[in-house]
Coordinates of C-alpha atoms in Angstrom, one line a residue:
Chain G
S2 CA 0.0 0.0 0.0
Q3 CA 1.0 3.6 -0.5
T4 CA 2.2 5.8 2.3
I5 CA 3.4 9.4 2.5
H6 CA 5.9 10.7 5.0
Q7 CA 6.3 14.3 5.9
W8 CA 8.7 15.7 8.4
P9 CA 9.3 17.4 10.8
A10 CA 5.9 17.6 12.5
T11 CA 6.8 20.9 14.2
L12 CA 9.4 23.5 13.4
V13 CA 10.3 26.8 15.0
Q14 CA 12.7 28.9 13.0
P15 CA 14.0 32.5 13.4
V16 CA 13.3 35.1 10.7
G17 CA 16.0 35.0 8.0
S18 CA 17.0 31.3 8.6
P19 CA 16.7 28.7 5.8
L20 CA 14.0 26.1 5.5
S21 CA 13.9 22.6 4.2
L22 CA 10.8 20.4 4.5
E23 CA 10.9 17.0 3.0
C24 CA 8.1 14.7 1.8
T25 CA 8.5 11.2 0.4
V26 CA 6.0 8.7 -1.0
E27 CA 6.3 4.9 -0.9
G28 CA 4.4 2.2 -2.8
T29 CA 3.8 4.0 -6.1
S30 CA 5.7 5.5 -9.0
N31 CA 5.5 8.7 -11.0
P32 CA 3.0 10.3 -8.6
N33 CA 1.8 13.9 -8.8
L34 CA 3.2 15.8 -5.8
Y35 CA 1.9 18.9 -4.1
W36 CA 2.8 21.4 -1.4
Y37 CA 0.0 23.4 0.3
R38 CA 0.0 25.9 3.1
Q39 CA -2.8 26.5 5.5
A40 CA -2.9 29.6 7.6
A41 CA -4.5 29.3 11.0
G42 CA -8.2 28.5 10.6
R43 CA -8.1 29.1 6.9
G44 CA -8.2 27.1 3.7
L45 CA -5.4 25.4 1.7
Q46 CA -3.3 27.5 -0.6
L47 CA -1.6 25.6 -3.4
L48 CA 2.1 26.5 -3.4
F49 CA 3.7 24.0 -5.9
Y50 CA 2.9 20.9 -7.7
S51 CA 4.9 18.5 -9.8
V52 CA 3.9 15.9 -12.4
G53 CA 7.4 14.5 -12.8
I54 CA 11.0 14.7 -11.8
G55 CA 12.4 18.2 -12.4
Q56 CA 8.9 19.5 -13.3
I57 CA 7.7 22.1 -10.9
S58 CA 4.7 24.4 -11.3
S59 CA 4.7 27.4 -9.0
E60 CA 1.5 29.1 -7.8
V61 CA 3.0 31.4 -5.2
P62 CA 6.6 32.4 -6.1
Q63 CA 7.4 34.6 -3.2
N64 CA 10.5 33.4 -1.3
L65 CA 9.7 29.7 -1.4
S66 CA 10.9 27.1 -3.8
A67 CA 10.3 23.4 -4.4
S68 CA 12.4 20.7 -5.9
R69 CA 11.8 17.1 -6.9
P70 CA 15.2 15.4 -7.0
Q71 CA 13.8 11.9 -7.1
D72 CA 10.5 10.4 -8.4
R73 CA 8.9 10.1 -4.9
Q74 CA 10.7 13.0 -3.1
F75 CA 9.4 16.5 -2.9
I76 CA 11.3 19.3 -1.0
L77 CA 10.1 22.7 0.0
S78 CA 12.8 25.3 0.6
S79 CA 13.5 28.8 1.5
K80 CA 16.8 30.7 1.7
K81 CA 15.5 33.3 4.2
L82 CA 12.2 32.8 6.1
L83 CA 9.8 35.6 6.7
L84 CA 7.3 36.0 9.5
S85 CA 4.5 35.5 6.9
D86 CA 5.9 32.1 6.1
S87 CA 4.4 30.7 9.4
G88 CA 1.7 28.2 8.8
F89 CA 0.7 24.5 8.5
Y90 CA 2.4 22.9 5.5
L91 CA 0.9 19.9 3.9
C92 CA 2.4 17.6 1.3
A93 CA 0.1 15.5 -0.9
W94 CA 0.3 13.0 -3.7
S95 CA -2.0 11.6 -6.3
L96 CA -1.9 9.2 -9.1
Q97 CA -1.6 10.7 -12.6
G98 CA -5.0 11.8 -13.9
N99 CA -7.4 14.6 -13.1
N100 CA -9.9 12.4 -11.5
E101 CA -7.6 11.2 -8.8
K102 CA -8.0 12.2 -5.2
L103 CA -5.1 13.6 -3.2
F104 CA -3.6 11.7 -0.3
F105 CA -2.2 14.0 2.4
G106 CA 0.7 13.8 4.8
S107 CA 0.3 14.6 8.4
G108 CA 1.7 18.2 8.0
T109 CA 4.4 20.4 9.4
Q110 CA 3.5 23.3 11.7
L111 CA 6.1 26.0 11.0
S112 CA 6.5 29.0 13.3
V113 CA 8.8 31.8 12.2
L114 CA 9.8 34.0 15.1
Chain U
A15 CA -8.3 30.8 -12.9
Q16 CA -10.6 28.4 -11.1
T17 CA -11.9 29.5 -7.8
V18 CA -13.9 27.7 -5.1
T19 CA -16.1 29.6 -2.7
Q20 CA -17.6 28.3 0.5
S21 CA -19.8 31.1 1.8
Q22 CA -20.5 29.6 5.3
P23 CA -17.4 30.0 7.6
E24 CA -19.2 28.2 10.4
M25 CA -22.2 25.9 10.7
S26 CA -23.8 24.1 13.6
V27 CA -26.1 21.0 13.7
Q28 CA -27.8 19.0 16.4
E29 CA -26.7 15.4 16.7
A30 CA -28.8 13.1 14.5
E31 CA -30.0 16.0 12.4
T32 CA -29.1 16.9 8.8
V33 CA -26.9 19.7 7.7
T34 CA -26.0 21.0 4.2
L35 CA -22.7 22.8 3.5
S36 CA -22.5 25.0 0.4
C37 CA -19.9 25.3 -2.3
T38 CA -19.8 27.1 -5.6
Y39 CA -17.0 27.2 -8.1
D40 CA -16.0 29.1 -11.2
T41 CA -14.6 27.4 -14.3
S42 CA -14.8 27.5 -18.0
E43 CA -13.8 23.8 -18.2
S44 CA -16.3 21.0 -19.0
D45 CA -14.3 18.1 -17.7
Y46 CA -13.4 18.3 -14.0
Y47 CA -13.9 16.7 -10.7
L48 CA -15.2 17.9 -7.4
F49 CA -14.3 16.7 -3.9
W50 CA -15.2 17.3 -0.3
Y51 CA -12.5 16.8 2.3
K52 CA -12.8 16.7 6.1
Q53 CA -10.1 18.0 8.5
P54 CA -10.8 17.0 12.1
P55 CA -8.8 18.6 15.0
S56 CA -5.9 16.2 14.2
R57 CA -5.6 18.2 11.0
Q58 CA -5.3 15.0 8.9
M59 CA -7.1 15.6 5.6
I60 CA -9.7 12.9 4.9
L61 CA -11.6 12.4 1.6
V62 CA -15.4 12.4 2.2
I63 CA -16.8 12.2 -1.3
R64 CA -16.0 12.7 -5.0
Q65 CA -18.2 13.8 -8.0
E66 CA -17.4 13.6 -11.7
A67 CA -18.7 16.6 -13.6
Y68 CA -19.8 14.4 -16.5
K69 CA -22.1 12.4 -14.3
Q70 CA -25.6 13.8 -13.6
Q71 CA -26.2 11.4 -10.7
N72 CA -25.2 12.8 -7.4
A73 CA -22.5 10.9 -5.4
T74 CA -23.4 9.2 -2.1
E75 CA -21.2 7.7 0.5
N76 CA -23.2 6.3 3.5
R77 CA -24.5 9.4 5.4
F78 CA -22.8 11.9 3.0
S79 CA -24.4 12.9 -0.3
V80 CA -23.9 15.8 -2.7
N81 CA -26.2 18.0 -4.7
F82 CA -24.3 18.8 -7.9
Q83 CA -25.8 21.5 -10.1
K84 CA -23.4 21.8 -13.0
A85 CA -25.2 24.7 -14.7
A86 CA -25.2 26.7 -11.5
K87 CA -21.7 25.5 -10.6
S88 CA -22.9 24.4 -7.2
F89 CA -21.7 21.5 -5.2
S90 CA -23.2 21.2 -1.7
L91 CA -22.6 18.4 0.8
K92 CA -25.4 17.0 2.9
I93 CA -24.6 15.1 6.1
S94 CA -27.5 13.1 7.4
D95 CA -27.9 11.7 11.0
S96 CA -25.0 13.9 12.1
Q97 CA -22.6 12.4 14.6
L98 CA -20.2 14.0 17.1
G99 CA -17.4 12.6 15.0
D100 CA -18.5 14.7 12.1
A101 CA -17.3 17.9 13.8
A102 CA -14.5 19.2 11.6
M103 CA -13.5 21.7 9.0
Y104 CA -14.9 20.8 5.6
F105 CA -13.3 21.8 2.4
C106 CA -14.7 21.8 -1.1
A107 CA -12.2 21.2 -3.8
Y108 CA -12.0 21.5 -7.6
R109 CA -9.7 19.3 -9.7
R110 CA -8.6 19.5 -13.2
V111 CA -5.4 18.4 -14.9
G112 CA -2.4 18.9 -12.6
D113 CA -3.8 20.7 -9.5
M114 CA -6.5 20.8 -7.0
R115 CA -8.0 24.0 -5.6
F116 CA -9.7 24.3 -2.2
G117 CA -12.3 26.6 -0.8
A118 CA -11.7 28.5 2.5
G119 CA -13.6 25.8 4.5
T120 CA -16.6 25.5 6.7
R121 CA -16.2 24.7 10.4
L122 CA -19.0 22.3 11.4
T123 CA -19.9 22.0 15.1
V124 CA -22.1 19.1 16.2
K125 CA -24.2 19.7 19.4
P126 CA -25.1 16.7 21.6

């Protein structure tokens, strides 16, 4: 069966520090991969999605970036965090196809102080 | 760009009663899919129900059903016989090739 791993669960970082959140999927190949951000009590904002290795679509350029170095690995990065980067970050995957549901990781709560 | 609107930030229902959560979306596409996700306090996203736009028949999953009105671009979720465990944030989502877009969510409270 397929599983998605996302870590860390909680992260506290100072303003201006770098960020790296990692997400890996097991049990499937060539998945679509997604990064979402959820502000407190709000909806999910799509940040990036990828339909294949090295293929990244950006919805919110800002100071965040994403990379997909391997088929089932998706990394969210920042060189210098801002206060506004605080939030709950969710990684998700789906099979290829626009009718497929998303499977979500357990999320990372990021607090930038 | 596709947008998803949930006009009810909060809803409340008595246990065992029925509640309907509203969702509208904007698209020029003809082929797409709609979803309802539930996010309990654990914050784990759980799929509730899925609807294919080309199907006229409304999807049903046990106590959960949808009222899909394609012409009106409306996709509401009905929860029957509400249970305490149904208390959560509910997100409507629109999917086309590549990405999935979510509404702002409706917080559902279930009163015993």
